[in-house]
Amino acid sequence: MARDYYDVLGVPRTASAEEIQQAFRKLARKHHPDINKDPGAEERFKEINDAYSVLSDPETRPRYDRFGENFRQIPQDYDQRVAAAAGARGGWSAGVGGAGGARTRVRHRTADGADFDGSGIDFEDLFGGVFGRGAGRGGGGWGPVPGADQEAEIQLSVEEAYRGGKRGITLGGPDGQRTYDVNIPRGVVDGQRIRLAGEGGRGSADAPAGDLYLRVRIKPDGRFRLEGRDIHVILPVTPWEAALGATVPVPTPGGTAKVTVPAGSSSGRRLRLRGEGMPNPRGKDGDLYAEVRVMVPPEPAARERELFEELAAVSAFDPRRPR
């Protein structure tokens, strides 16, 4: 059984959207595989992203709270199906256990209005193919059943995720390989899902097919490190640029931008470029953080060495002196 997403992020089920985001950012910094070299860091980071992608979405979080880890297999018209089945069986209402893994419990209502516990109702039988079996006893007891939703992974570079656009992907399945033309939304992030309507499992008795969800995985990149929609890059600068200040180019997934390095900058200083991170079609764009790293010539020329020696002779600066 998959871990409860709230446990993954270390937040209570009553956590606000802001608390969920704060928990995600803290864990993402700790477990990002570019920073954490533990062998299990990458899988842990994926688990954190999966949890955040579900709990940060106002549409998927309520379904997860209600149906638990199998919420994607529960059809959107679940309540309508239960209501229809209630009419067929004399009237009863149903509820499904949540993310904690509770067993299904059903309350029946008899013709005289009395309630009784109906935990024995077979939801596999009721929803058939939705849970991997036929639609009702004998394959047709409850009529046509829509196909189950399916999920696959799609790997994107940071630039592909940043720019979006059309892309052809090939996936293997029970019927062999199939190629899909996928419209990648601009600014997708790791763990986000792209829906291909009607490309999932087949329905029974001419019912519509389910949907195929492509879960985005951002490939590791030596230049860009992602935290949610924020992008982190290393900005190499010369000693004189760091000391005197300069405007220098900085790489971004969309091209090259300019950033001003303030005079007196040391390695480790972070410069923020607002809105230069991953685009967000439904809200605020991420930011880009350029971390200053002062670089020196690995093999100074004769004149460069003379100038450095002259600087060493006249400068009173001591970086090891307590401040």
Tab-separated table of N, CA, C and O in Angstrom, residues 150-268:
chain	number	residue	atom	x	y	z
A	150	GLN	N	-5.889	5.055	-16.673
A	150	GLN	CA	-4.562	4.458	-16.623
A	150	GLN	C	-3.523	5.561	-16.486
A	150	GLN	O	-3.795	6.738	-16.723
A	151	GLU	N	-2.314	5.171	-16.092
A	151	GLU	CA	-1.259	6.157	-15.866
A	151	GLU	C	0.063	5.637	-16.398
A	151	GLU	O	0.356	4.444	-16.321
A	152	ALA	N	0.856	6.543	-16.972
A	152	ALA	CA	2.200	6.222	-17.441
A	152	ALA	C	3.084	7.432	-17.149
A	152	ALA	O	2.597	8.504	-16.791
A	153	GLU	N	4.391	7.249	-17.292
A	153	GLU	CA	5.322	8.346	-17.042
A	153	GLU	C	5.857	8.899	-18.362
A	153	GLU	O	6.007	8.168	-19.343
A	154	ILE	N	6.116	10.196	-18.353
A	154	ILE	CA	6.748	10.842	-19.494
A	154	ILE	C	7.905	11.679	-18.972
A	154	ILE	O	7.733	12.464	-18.029
A	155	GLN	N	9.093	11.485	-19.540
A	155	GLN	CA	10.274	12.215	-19.091
A	155	GLN	C	10.505	13.429	-19.985
A	155	GLN	O	10.470	13.321	-21.216
A	156	LEU	N	10.733	14.568	-19.335
A	156	LEU	CA	10.959	15.813	-20.047
A	156	LEU	C	12.228	16.470	-19.527
A	156	LEU	O	12.556	16.361	-18.347
A	157	SER	N	12.926	17.167	-20.415
A	157	SER	CA	14.031	18.005	-19.967
A	157	SER	C	13.448	19.271	-19.341
A	157	SER	O	12.260	19.573	-19.518
A	158	VAL	N	14.260	20.010	-18.622
A	158	VAL	CA	13.783	21.252	-18.015
A	158	VAL	C	13.303	22.211	-19.107
A	158	VAL	O	12.258	22.863	-18.970
A	159	GLU	N	14.055	22.289	-20.221
A	159	GLU	CA	13.652	23.183	-21.315
A	159	GLU	C	12.324	22.771	-21.928
A	159	GLU	O	11.488	23.618	-22.240
A	160	GLU	N	12.104	21.464	-22.112
A	160	GLU	CA	10.836	20.990	-22.681
A	160	GLU	C	9.668	21.326	-21.762
A	160	GLU	O	8.600	21.734	-22.223
A	161	ALA	N	9.887	21.152	-20.457
A	161	ALA	CA	8.822	21.471	-19.505
A	161	ALA	C	8.570	22.976	-19.473
A	161	ALA	O	7.424	23.415	-19.345
A	162	TYR	N	9.615	23.758	-19.589
A	162	TYR	CA	9.495	25.216	-19.537
A	162	TYR	C	8.716	25.742	-20.746
A	162	TYR	O	7.816	26.574	-20.615
A	163	ARG	N	9.048	25.251	-21.915
A	163	ARG	CA	8.468	25.795	-23.159
A	163	ARG	C	7.144	25.142	-23.529
A	163	ARG	O	6.297	25.773	-24.169
A	164	GLY	N	6.956	23.867	-23.149
A	164	GLY	CA	5.746	23.178	-23.575
A	164	GLY	C	5.761	22.920	-25.073
A	164	GLY	O	6.785	23.011	-25.741
A	165	GLY	N	4.588	22.542	-25.614
A	165	GLY	CA	4.474	22.300	-27.046
A	165	GLY	C	4.133	20.856	-27.358
A	165	GLY	O	3.948	20.019	-26.470
A	166	LYS	N	4.035	20.555	-28.637
A	166	LYS	CA	3.652	19.223	-29.102
A	166	LYS	C	4.832	18.261	-29.004
A	166	LYS	O	5.983	18.629	-29.252
A	167	ARG	N	4.497	17.028	-28.652
A	167	ARG	CA	5.538	16.001	-28.603
A	167	ARG	C	4.893	14.643	-28.838
A	167	ARG	O	3.829	14.349	-28.298
A	168	GLY	N	5.532	13.819	-29.662
A	168	GLY	CA	5.061	12.461	-29.890
A	168	GLY	C	5.725	11.507	-28.915
A	168	GLY	O	6.935	11.548	-28.736
A	169	ILE	N	4.928	10.657	-28.258
A	169	ILE	CA	5.491	9.662	-27.343
A	169	ILE	C	4.926	8.302	-27.703
A	169	ILE	O	3.805	8.179	-28.186
A	170	THR	N	5.722	7.269	-27.452
A	170	THR	CA	5.301	5.904	-27.743
A	170	THR	C	5.272	5.118	-26.439
A	170	THR	O	6.244	5.128	-25.682
A	171	LEU	N	4.149	4.458	-26.182
A	171	LEU	CA	3.974	3.674	-24.971
A	171	LEU	C	3.581	2.254	-25.339
A	171	LEU	O	2.839	2.034	-26.295
A	172	GLY	N	4.071	1.305	-24.563
A	172	GLY	CA	3.694	-0.085	-24.765
A	172	GLY	C	2.482	-0.427	-23.926
A	172	GLY	O	2.289	0.117	-22.833
A	173	GLY	N	1.629	-1.313	-24.406
A	173	GLY	CA	0.435	-1.720	-23.677
A	173	GLY	C	-0.001	-3.116	-24.076
A	173	GLY	O	0.698	-3.810	-24.830
A	174	PRO	N	-1.164	-3.554	-23.594
A	174	PRO	CA	-1.659	-4.901	-23.911
A	174	PRO	C	-1.828	-5.119	-25.407
A	174	PRO	O	-1.714	-6.252	-25.891
A	175	ASP	N	-2.129	-4.061	-26.137
A	175	ASP	CA	-2.353	-4.187	-27.582
A	175	ASP	C	-1.119	-3.801	-28.390
A	175	ASP	O	-1.214	-3.495	-29.576
A	176	GLY	N	0.052	-3.791	-27.753
A	176	GLY	CA	1.265	-3.396	-28.447
A	176	GLY	C	1.573	-1.921	-28.226
A	176	GLY	O	0.972	-1.246	-27.394
A	177	GLN	N	2.527	-1.415	-28.980
A	177	GLN	CA	2.927	-0.026	-28.818
A	177	GLN	C	1.966	0.914	-29.535
A	177	GLN	O	1.445	0.604	-30.604
A	178	ARG	N	1.753	2.073	-28.893
A	178	ARG	CA	0.928	3.109	-29.497
A	178	ARG	C	1.666	4.437	-29.384
A	178	ARG	O	2.369	4.701	-28.415
A	179	THR	N	1.489	5.279	-30.386
A	179	THR	CA	2.103	6.606	-30.390
A	179	THR	C	1.028	7.657	-30.195
A	179	THR	O	-0.038	7.592	-30.814
A	180	TYR	N	1.308	8.602	-29.318
A	180	TYR	CA	0.352	9.665	-29.007
A	180	TYR	C	1.000	11.017	-29.310
A	180	TYR	O	2.189	11.223	-29.067
A	181	ASP	N	0.199	11.919	-29.841
A	181	ASP	CA	0.621	13.311	-29.982
A	181	ASP	C	0.153	14.054	-28.734
A	181	ASP	O	-1.052	14.231	-28.519
A	182	VAL	N	1.104	14.461	-27.919
A	182	VAL	CA	0.794	15.048	-26.614
A	182	VAL	C	1.075	16.544	-26.645
A	182	VAL	O	2.136	16.981	-27.107
A	183	ASN	N	0.120	17.302	-26.151
A	183	ASN	CA	0.313	18.743	-26.009
A	183	ASN	C	0.840	19.010	-24.600
A	183	ASN	O	0.102	18.933	-23.626
A	184	ILE	N	2.127	19.313	-24.487
A	184	ILE	CA	2.751	19.568	-23.188
A	184	ILE	C	2.420	20.994	-22.765
A	184	ILE	O	2.820	21.949	-23.438
A	185	PRO	N	1.683	21.192	-21.680
A	185	PRO	CA	1.404	22.559	-21.226
A	185	PRO	C	2.694	23.270	-20.831
A	185	PRO	O	3.610	22.661	-20.271
A	186	ARG	N	2.766	24.538	-21.111
A	186	ARG	CA	3.957	25.311	-20.757
A	186	ARG	C	4.068	25.419	-19.234
A	186	ARG	O	3.125	25.783	-18.555
A	187	GLY	N	5.239	25.035	-18.710
A	187	GLY	CA	5.478	25.176	-17.288
A	187	GLY	C	5.071	23.986	-16.437
A	187	GLY	O	4.870	24.146	-15.235
A	188	VAL	N	4.959	22.788	-17.025
A	188	VAL	CA	4.637	21.623	-16.197
A	188	VAL	C	5.791	21.352	-15.236
A	188	VAL	O	6.950	21.647	-15.530
A	189	VAL	N	5.462	20.796	-14.073
A	189	VAL	CA	6.484	20.509	-13.070
A	189	VAL	C	6.473	19.020	-12.745
A	189	VAL	O	5.550	18.296	-13.111
A	190	ASP	N	7.517	18.575	-12.084
A	190	ASP	CA	7.662	17.173	-11.752
A	190	ASP	C	6.482	16.700	-10.913
A	190	ASP	O	6.098	17.336	-9.932
A	191	GLY	N	5.890	15.576	-11.310
A	191	GLY	CA	4.750	15.021	-10.591
A	191	GLY	C	3.409	15.435	-11.161
A	191	GLY	O	2.390	14.805	-10.850
A	192	GLN	N	3.387	16.480	-11.981
A	192	GLN	CA	2.120	16.925	-12.571
A	192	GLN	C	1.654	15.910	-13.603
A	192	GLN	O	2.463	15.193	-14.205
A	193	ARG	N	0.330	15.830	-13.816
A	193	ARG	CA	-0.217	14.871	-14.767
A	193	ARG	C	-0.848	15.576	-15.966
A	193	ARG	O	-1.449	16.640	-15.819
A	194	ILE	N	-0.686	14.956	-17.123
A	194	ILE	CA	-1.293	15.434	-18.365
A	194	ILE	C	-2.359	14.420	-18.774
A	194	ILE	O	-2.078	13.223	-18.883
A	195	ARG	N	-3.567	14.881	-19.007
A	195	ARG	CA	-4.692	13.984	-19.285
A	195	ARG	C	-4.906	13.829	-20.784
A	195	ARG	O	-5.003	14.812	-21.521
A	196	LEU	N	-4.980	12.578	-21.226
A	196	LEU	CA	-5.352	12.250	-22.600
A	196	LEU	C	-6.725	11.588	-22.532
A	196	LEU	O	-6.852	10.411	-22.174
A	197	ALA	N	-7.752	12.348	-22.847
A	197	ALA	CA	-9.127	11.869	-22.697
A	197	ALA	C	-9.394	10.689	-23.621
A	197	ALA	O	-9.028	10.700	-24.806
A	198	GLY	N	-10.018	9.640	-23.066
A	198	GLY	CA	-10.435	8.494	-23.855
A	198	GLY	C	-9.339	7.555	-24.294
A	198	GLY	O	-9.579	6.645	-25.085
A	199	GLU	N	-8.113	7.722	-23.764
A	199	GLU	CA	-6.998	6.871	-24.176
A	199	GLU	C	-6.637	5.839	-23.114
A	199	GLU	O	-5.592	5.207	-23.182
A	200	GLY	N	-7.507	5.654	-22.121
A	200	GLY	CA	-7.235	4.690	-21.062
A	200	GLY	C	-7.837	3.326	-21.363
A	200	GLY	O	-7.951	2.912	-22.520
A	201	GLY	N	-8.251	2.617	-20.304
A	201	GLY	CA	-8.791	1.275	-20.476
A	201	GLY	C	-10.124	1.281	-21.214
A	201	GLY	O	-10.895	2.235	-21.134
A	202	ARG	N	-10.395	0.209	-21.896
A	202	ARG	CA	-11.645	0.092	-22.653
A	202	ARG	C	-12.829	-0.150	-21.724
A	202	ARG	O	-12.714	-0.837	-20.717
A	203	GLY	N	-13.983	0.407	-22.079
A	203	GLY	CA	-15.195	0.174	-21.309
A	203	GLY	C	-15.883	-1.094	-21.766
A	203	GLY	O	-15.572	-1.665	-22.810
A	204	SER	N	-16.846	-1.558	-20.963
A	204	SER	CA	-17.611	-2.752	-21.325
A	204	SER	C	-18.937	-2.343	-21.947
A	204	SER	O	-19.490	-1.281	-21.642
A	205	ALA	N	-19.424	-3.196	-22.808
A	205	ALA	CA	-20.739	-2.991	-23.430
A	205	ALA	C	-20.856	-1.611	-24.073
A	205	ALA	O	-21.821	-0.881	-23.858
A	206	ASP	N	-19.842	-1.249	-24.843
A	206	ASP	CA	-19.829	0.018	-25.587
A	206	ASP	C	-19.773	1.253	-24.688
A	206	ASP	O	-20.034	2.379	-25.139
A	207	ALA	N	-19.413	1.089	-23.413
A	207	ALA	CA	-19.222	2.250	-22.543
A	207	ALA	C	-17.940	2.968	-22.947
A	207	ALA	O	-17.045	2.368	-23.557
A	208	PRO	N	-17.823	4.270	-22.652
A	208	PRO	CA	-16.632	5.021	-23.065
A	208	PRO	C	-15.361	4.520	-22.380
A	208	PRO	O	-15.409	3.966	-21.275
A	209	ALA	N	-14.254	4.722	-23.057
A	209	ALA	CA	-12.960	4.346	-22.494
A	209	ALA	C	-12.571	5.311	-21.383
A	209	ALA	O	-13.076	6.433	-21.294
A	210	GLY	N	-11.660	4.858	-20.511
A	210	GLY	CA	-11.126	5.733	-19.475
A	210	GLY	C	-10.106	6.695	-20.050
A	210	GLY	O	-9.867	6.745	-21.259
A	211	ASP	N	-9.491	7.459	-19.187
A	211	ASP	CA	-8.489	8.438	-19.607
A	211	ASP	C	-7.093	7.906	-19.303
A	211	ASP	O	-6.893	7.090	-18.400
A	212	LEU	N	-6.138	8.393	-20.063
A	212	LEU	CA	-4.729	8.079	-19.821
A	212	LEU	C	-4.076	9.318	-19.226
A	212	LEU	O	-4.176	10.414	-19.784
A	213	TYR	N	-3.440	9.136	-18.082
A	213	TYR	CA	-2.747	10.240	-17.418
A	213	TYR	C	-1.237	10.025	-17.534
A	213	TYR	O	-0.730	8.957	-17.166
A	214	LEU	N	-0.560	11.020	-18.038
A	214	LEU	CA	0.897	10.974	-18.152
A	214	LEU	C	1.491	11.762	-16.997
A	214	LEU	O	1.310	12.981	-16.912
A	215	ARG	N	2.189	11.079	-16.105
A	215	ARG	CA	2.826	11.765	-14.987
A	215	ARG	C	4.201	12.266	-15.431
A	215	ARG	O	5.032	11.499	-15.912
A	216	VAL	N	4.415	13.549	-15.265
A	216	VAL	CA	5.644	14.192	-15.740
A	216	VAL	C	6.798	13.901	-14.786
A	216	VAL	O	6.660	14.030	-13.559
A	217	ARG	N	7.919	13.509	-15.361
A	217	ARG	CA	9.174	13.375	-14.619
A	217	ARG	C	10.208	14.270	-15.295
A	217	ARG	O	10.469	14.128	-16.488
A	218	ILE	N	10.764	15.205	-14.532
A	218	ILE	CA	11.775	16.109	-15.076
A	218	ILE	C	13.145	15.452	-14.938
A	218	ILE	O	13.556	15.072	-13.834
A	219	LYS	N	13.848	15.317	-16.050
A	219	LYS	CA	15.156	14.673	-16.024
A	219	LYS	C	16.177	15.553	-15.308
A	219	LYS	O	16.120	16.783	-15.404
A	220	PRO	N	17.105	14.934	-14.566
A	220	PRO	CA	18.146	15.728	-13.891
A	220	PRO	C	18.918	16.572	-14.896
A	220	PRO	O	19.158	16.159	-16.031
A	221	ASP	N	19.288	17.782	-14.483
A	221	ASP	CA	19.980	18.722	-15.358
A	221	ASP	C	21.147	19.325	-14.592
A	221	ASP	O	20.991	19.762	-13.448
A	222	GLY	N	22.318	19.334	-15.231
A	222	GLY	CA	23.512	19.860	-14.570
A	222	GLY	C	23.486	21.360	-14.367
A	222	GLY	O	24.256	21.883	-13.552
A	223	ARG	N	22.596	22.070	-15.081
A	223	ARG	CA	22.572	23.540	-14.959
A	223	ARG	C	21.450	24.027	-14.071
A	223	ARG	O	21.616	24.997	-13.333
A	224	PHE	N	20.298	23.360	-14.148
A	224	PHE	CA	19.111	23.856	-13.460
A	224	PHE	C	18.664	22.873	-12.390
A	224	PHE	O	18.561	21.678	-12.634
A	225	ARG	N	18.372	23.410	-11.209
A	225	ARG	CA	17.784	22.617	-10.134
A	225	ARG	C	16.422	23.215	-9.803
A	225	ARG	O	16.306	24.422	-9.566
A	226	LEU	N	15.400	22.358	-9.810
A	226	LEU	CA	14.032	22.826	-9.606
A	226	LEU	C	13.574	22.559	-8.180
A	226	LEU	O	13.835	21.486	-7.628
A	227	GLU	N	12.886	23.533	-7.612
A	227	GLU	CA	12.147	23.380	-6.361
A	227	GLU	C	10.750	23.920	-6.614
A	227	GLU	O	10.534	25.127	-6.572
A	228	GLY	N	9.813	23.017	-6.893
A	228	GLY	CA	8.501	23.480	-7.312
A	228	GLY	C	8.639	24.208	-8.648
A	228	GLY	O	9.125	23.648	-9.628
A	229	ARG	N	8.254	25.480	-8.679
A	229	ARG	CA	8.404	26.283	-9.895
A	229	ARG	C	9.620	27.196	-9.846
A	229	ARG	O	9.874	27.939	-10.797
A	230	ASP	N	10.357	27.179	-8.753
A	230	ASP	CA	11.571	27.985	-8.663
A	230	ASP	C	12.743	27.238	-9.283
A	230	ASP	O	12.864	26.015	-9.143
A	231	ILE	N	13.597	27.983	-9.966
A	231	ILE	CA	14.768	27.407	-10.625
A	231	ILE	C	16.026	27.963	-9.962
A	231	ILE	O	16.129	29.167	-9.720
A	232	HIS	N	16.977	27.087	-9.683
A	232	HIS	CA	18.243	27.488	-9.065
A	232	HIS	C	19.386	27.195	-10.037
A	232	HIS	O	19.453	26.102	-10.612
A	233	VAL	N	20.250	28.185	-10.223
A	233	VAL	CA	21.410	28.020	-11.105
A	233	VAL	C	22.650	28.539	-10.387
A	233	VAL	O	22.568	29.368	-9.472
A	234	ILE	N	23.807	28.051	-10.814
A	234	ILE	CA	25.089	28.562	-10.339
A	234	ILE	C	25.546	29.662	-11.293
A	234	ILE	O	25.492	29.491	-12.512
A	235	LEU	N	25.974	30.787	-10.730
A	235	LEU	CA	26.419	31.925	-11.540
A	235	LEU	C	27.907	32.156	-11.309
A	235	LEU	O	28.312	32.793	-10.320
A	236	PRO	N	28.781	31.665	-12.201
A	236	PRO	CA	30.218	31.905	-12.040
A	236	PRO	C	30.558	33.370	-12.358
A	236	PRO	O	30.079	33.924	-13.351
A	237	VAL	N	31.372	33.991	-11.513
A	237	VAL	CA	31.813	35.373	-11.736
A	237	VAL	C	33.306	35.458	-11.451
A	237	VAL	O	33.861	34.639	-10.700
A	238	THR	N	33.953	36.445	-12.033
A	238	THR	CA	35.373	36.663	-11.797
A	238	THR	C	35.562	37.402	-10.470
A	238	THR	O	34.621	38.026	-9.962
A	239	PRO	N	36.761	37.383	-9.898
A	239	PRO	CA	36.993	38.122	-8.654
A	239	PRO	C	36.718	39.620	-8.797
A	239	PRO	O	36.181	40.239	-7.874
A	240	TRP	N	37.051	40.191	-9.952
A	240	TRP	CA	36.819	41.625	-10.125
A	240	TRP	C	35.343	41.956	-10.318
A	240	TRP	O	34.876	42.986	-9.867
A	241	GLU	N	34.585	41.044	-10.965
A	241	GLU	CA	33.143	41.259	-11.073
A	241	GLU	C	32.487	41.200	-9.693
A	241	GLU	O	31.603	42.002	-9.373
A	242	ALA	N	32.956	40.245	-8.878
A	242	ALA	CA	32.392	40.118	-7.540
A	242	ALA	C	32.754	41.319	-6.671
A	242	ALA	O	31.942	41.810	-5.887
A	243	ALA	N	33.970	41.806	-6.811
A	243	ALA	CA	34.422	42.909	-5.966
A	243	ALA	C	33.856	44.255	-6.416
A	243	ALA	O	33.440	45.074	-5.589
A	244	LEU	N	33.818	44.495	-7.713
A	244	LEU	CA	33.427	45.799	-8.239
A	244	LEU	C	31.966	45.881	-8.658
A	244	LEU	O	31.424	46.980	-8.839
A	245	GLY	N	31.316	44.723	-8.820
A	245	GLY	CA	29.951	44.707	-9.328
A	245	GLY	C	29.943	44.641	-10.839
A	245	GLY	O	30.856	45.142	-11.509
A	246	ALA	N	28.933	44.009	-11.404
A	246	ALA	CA	28.852	43.875	-12.862
A	246	ALA	C	27.476	43.358	-13.245
A	246	ALA	O	26.743	42.809	-12.419
A	247	THR	N	27.121	43.564	-14.501
A	247	THR	CA	25.918	42.966	-15.078
A	247	THR	C	26.374	41.828	-15.977
A	247	THR	O	27.140	42.042	-16.922
A	248	VAL	N	25.919	40.610	-15.676
A	248	VAL	CA	26.431	39.432	-16.370
A	248	VAL	C	25.266	38.579	-16.866
A	248	VAL	O	24.150	38.660	-16.344
A	249	PRO	N	25.504	37.759	-17.886
A	249	PRO	CA	24.436	36.872	-18.384
A	249	PRO	C	24.249	35.684	-17.448
A	249	PRO	O	25.196	35.208	-16.808
A	250	VAL	N	22.996	35.210	-17.359
A	250	VAL	CA	22.681	34.033	-16.565
A	250	VAL	C	21.787	33.130	-17.407
A	250	VAL	O	20.859	33.602	-18.068
A	251	PRO	N	22.056	31.829	-17.439
A	251	PRO	CA	21.231	30.927	-18.259
A	251	PRO	C	19.873	30.678	-17.612
A	251	PRO	O	19.751	30.584	-16.393
A	252	THR	N	18.855	30.585	-18.447
A	252	THR	CA	17.516	30.176	-18.017
A	252	THR	C	17.017	29.157	-19.034
A	252	THR	O	17.543	29.084	-20.151
A	253	PRO	N	16.012	28.353	-18.698
A	253	PRO	CA	15.485	27.384	-19.674
A	253	PRO	C	14.922	28.050	-20.924
A	253	PRO	O	14.811	27.408	-21.969
A	254	GLY	N	14.564	29.324	-20.838
A	254	GLY	CA	14.019	30.024	-21.989
A	254	GLY	C	15.036	30.827	-22.765
A	254	GLY	O	14.685	31.505	-23.726
A	255	GLY	N	16.302	30.776	-22.379
A	255	GLY	CA	17.339	31.564	-23.036
A	255	GLY	C	18.248	32.203	-22.006
A	255	GLY	O	18.397	31.709	-20.898
A	256	THR	N	18.824	33.339	-22.374
A	256	THR	CA	19.757	34.034	-21.490
A	256	THR	C	19.132	35.311	-20.956
A	256	THR	O	18.513	36.062	-21.705
A	257	ALA	N	19.287	35.533	-19.658
A	257	ALA	CA	18.816	36.765	-19.029
A	257	ALA	C	20.021	37.514	-18.478
A	257	ALA	O	21.146	37.016	-18.497
A	258	LYS	N	19.795	38.720	-18.004
A	258	LYS	CA	20.853	39.542	-17.416
A	258	LYS	C	20.575	39.718	-15.930
A	258	LYS	O	19.430	39.903	-15.508
A	259	VAL	N	21.623	39.674	-15.133
A	259	VAL	CA	21.489	39.883	-13.702
A	259	VAL	C	22.609	40.805	-13.231
A	259	VAL	O	23.744	40.720	-13.733
A	260	THR	N	22.290	41.681	-12.302
A	260	THR	CA	23.280	42.600	-11.753
A	260	THR	C	23.888	42.000	-10.498
A	260	THR	O	23.173	41.679	-9.540
A	261	VAL	N	25.207	41.836	-10.519
A	261	VAL	CA	25.934	41.350	-9.360
A	261	VAL	C	26.369	42.566	-8.542
A	261	VAL	O	27.175	43.376	-9.016
A	262	PRO	N	25.838	42.737	-7.337
A	262	PRO	CA	26.233	43.906	-6.530
A	262	PRO	C	27.710	43.854	-6.165
A	262	PRO	O	28.295	42.775	-6.005
A	263	ALA	N	28.336	45.015	-6.037
A	263	ALA	CA	29.733	45.077	-5.611
A	263	ALA	C	29.882	44.434	-4.236
A	263	ALA	O	29.022	44.558	-3.369
A	264	GLY	N	30.977	43.729	-4.052
A	264	GLY	CA	31.239	43.085	-2.767
A	264	GLY	C	30.525	41.766	-2.583
A	264	GLY	O	30.332	41.327	-1.458
A	265	SER	N	30.144	41.116	-3.663
A	265	SER	CA	29.446	39.823	-3.572
A	265	SER	C	30.448	38.693	-3.367
A	265	SER	O	31.486	38.644	-4.030
A	266	SER	N	30.130	37.802	-2.457
A	266	SER	CA	30.956	36.623	-2.228
A	266	SER	C	30.226	35.377	-2.716
A	266	SER	O	29.020	35.408	-2.975
A	267	SER	N	30.950	34.284	-2.822
A	267	SER	CA	30.346	33.017	-3.215
A	267	SER	C	29.237	32.652	-2.237
A	267	SER	O	29.378	32.822	-1.016
A	268	GLY	N	28.138	32.155	-2.774
A	268	GLY	CA	27.002	31.777	-1.943
A	268	GLY	C	25.888	32.804	-1.940
A	268	GLY	O	24.762	32.482	-1.545
